[in-house]
Amino acid sequence: MVKRKVVLTGAAGYVAQRMLAELQARYDLVLLDARPTTRDGKAVPTLQVVDLTDPNREAYRRHFAGAEAVVHCAFVSAPGLDTTTFLDNSESKFRAEHANVGMAYNVYQTALEEGVRRVVVTSSCHAADFYERLIWADKWDVVTPEMLPVSDNFYGWAKAAYELLGFVFATGQGLPRRLEVVQIRIGGPRDTADLEKCRPGEIKKMHRGLGAYLSRRDQAQLFIRSIEAPSIENEHGVPFQIFYGISGNTHRFWSITNAQRVIGYAPEDDSQVSFAQRIAELSQKG
Ligand SMILES: NC(=O)c1ccc[n+]([C@@H]2O[C@H](COP(=O)([O-])OP(=O)(O)OC[C@H]3O[C@@H](n4cnc5c(N)ncnc54)[C@H](O)[C@@H]3O)[C@@H](O)[C@H]2O)c1
């Protein structure tokens, strides 16, 4: 069977590398990144070096031609900062995040022009960070993708901004056609569920790590189903969805029911089960 062509941006980055093997097994992947090596310095075979913040789309449009989908994981970090320091609200962070919104425009626009059917974008739970502050202050319980995406940091603001930019492309208004767009608000894509950072008795911190956990195989499944689901139309007929990227965690505080319903996401992991022994240790009073 001929494999469908899928473009993966930010292919040398952490999130893309975490599902690269599964995507490679299924698709004819075109790997794009601004640098040729992973965070730990390993060369990525077949990777094409491109700068997707460049407004001159002629520099990279040939890579998009004939692709069925684009998975957008490229991310511009502010100098000295990375995704672990997202709360920084300095001007240099704003400039970097502004560049991320511009880069998302380049990706949507090039996909539209080159006949790509669907773009699956790596967003973040931080797009709606404001509610998480309420959750840990015992003033809220579950955040859903339908809630107004408000954040208290530039990192989350930019995620919400490029999610909503994707909606414009999905409507097709004033454009040659509609672009199908899925936003995946990744939670905690770390194999430890961040439990190594918790001390006994730190129940809320533990709950956060367990609720946000996204296992490798659930990450791969969520992206694959987002690429392949036949229809992603919302209730108004617009091909646009926002899904939370977490496993089937008993401790979840972000809703995944729409991903289960729309694309048949069926997570195989639950941090409650995977980390049961560690949970018992941490649940003791410190
Ligand atoms: N890592 C996490 O814990 C986490 C959690 C939630 C969401 N996310 C989101 O997932 C996405 C990917 O994050 P990551 O952790 O893999 O980041 P990363 O920094 O490891 O990877 C991003 C990649 O994008 C590339 N890139 C930067 N500028 C580029 C440009 N101009 N053109 C092309 N490529 C460019 C970088 O070289 C890098 O390889 C981001 O949007 C991030 O916000 C990450």
GROMACS .gro file of C-alpha atoms in nm, residues 53 75-79 81 88-103 153-155 157-158:
model
   28
   53THR     CA    1   0.924   3.180   1.034
   75PHE     CA    2   0.845   2.600   1.817
   76VAL     CA    3   1.059   2.912   1.853
   77SER     CA    4   1.211   2.943   2.202
   78ALA     CA    5   1.313   3.280   2.345
   79PRO     CA    6   1.690   3.307   2.399
   81LEU     CA    7   1.424   2.986   2.762
   88ASP     CA    8   0.824   3.392   3.175
   89ASN     CA    9   0.643   3.712   3.073
   90SER     CA   10   0.945   3.911   2.954
   91GLU     CA   11   0.950   4.108   2.631
   92SER     CA   12   1.188   3.858   2.470
   93LYS     CA   13   0.936   3.581   2.548
   94PHE     CA   14   0.660   3.787   2.387
   95ARG     CA   15   0.870   3.837   2.072
   96ALA     CA   16   0.941   3.463   2.049
   97GLU     CA   17   0.574   3.377   2.099
   98HIS     CA   18   0.472   3.638   1.844
   99ALA     CA   19   0.707   3.462   1.602
  100ASN     CA   20   0.530   3.134   1.682
  101VAL     CA   21   0.197   3.288   1.579
  102GLY     CA   22   0.356   3.414   1.257
  103MET     CA   23   0.507   3.072   1.191
  153ASN     CA   24   0.135   3.401   3.029
  154PHE     CA   25   0.255   3.484   2.677
  155TYR     CA   26   0.330   3.117   2.606
  157TRP     CA   27  -0.164   3.332   2.487
  158ALA     CA   28   0.029   3.242   2.171
   0.00000   0.00000   0.00000
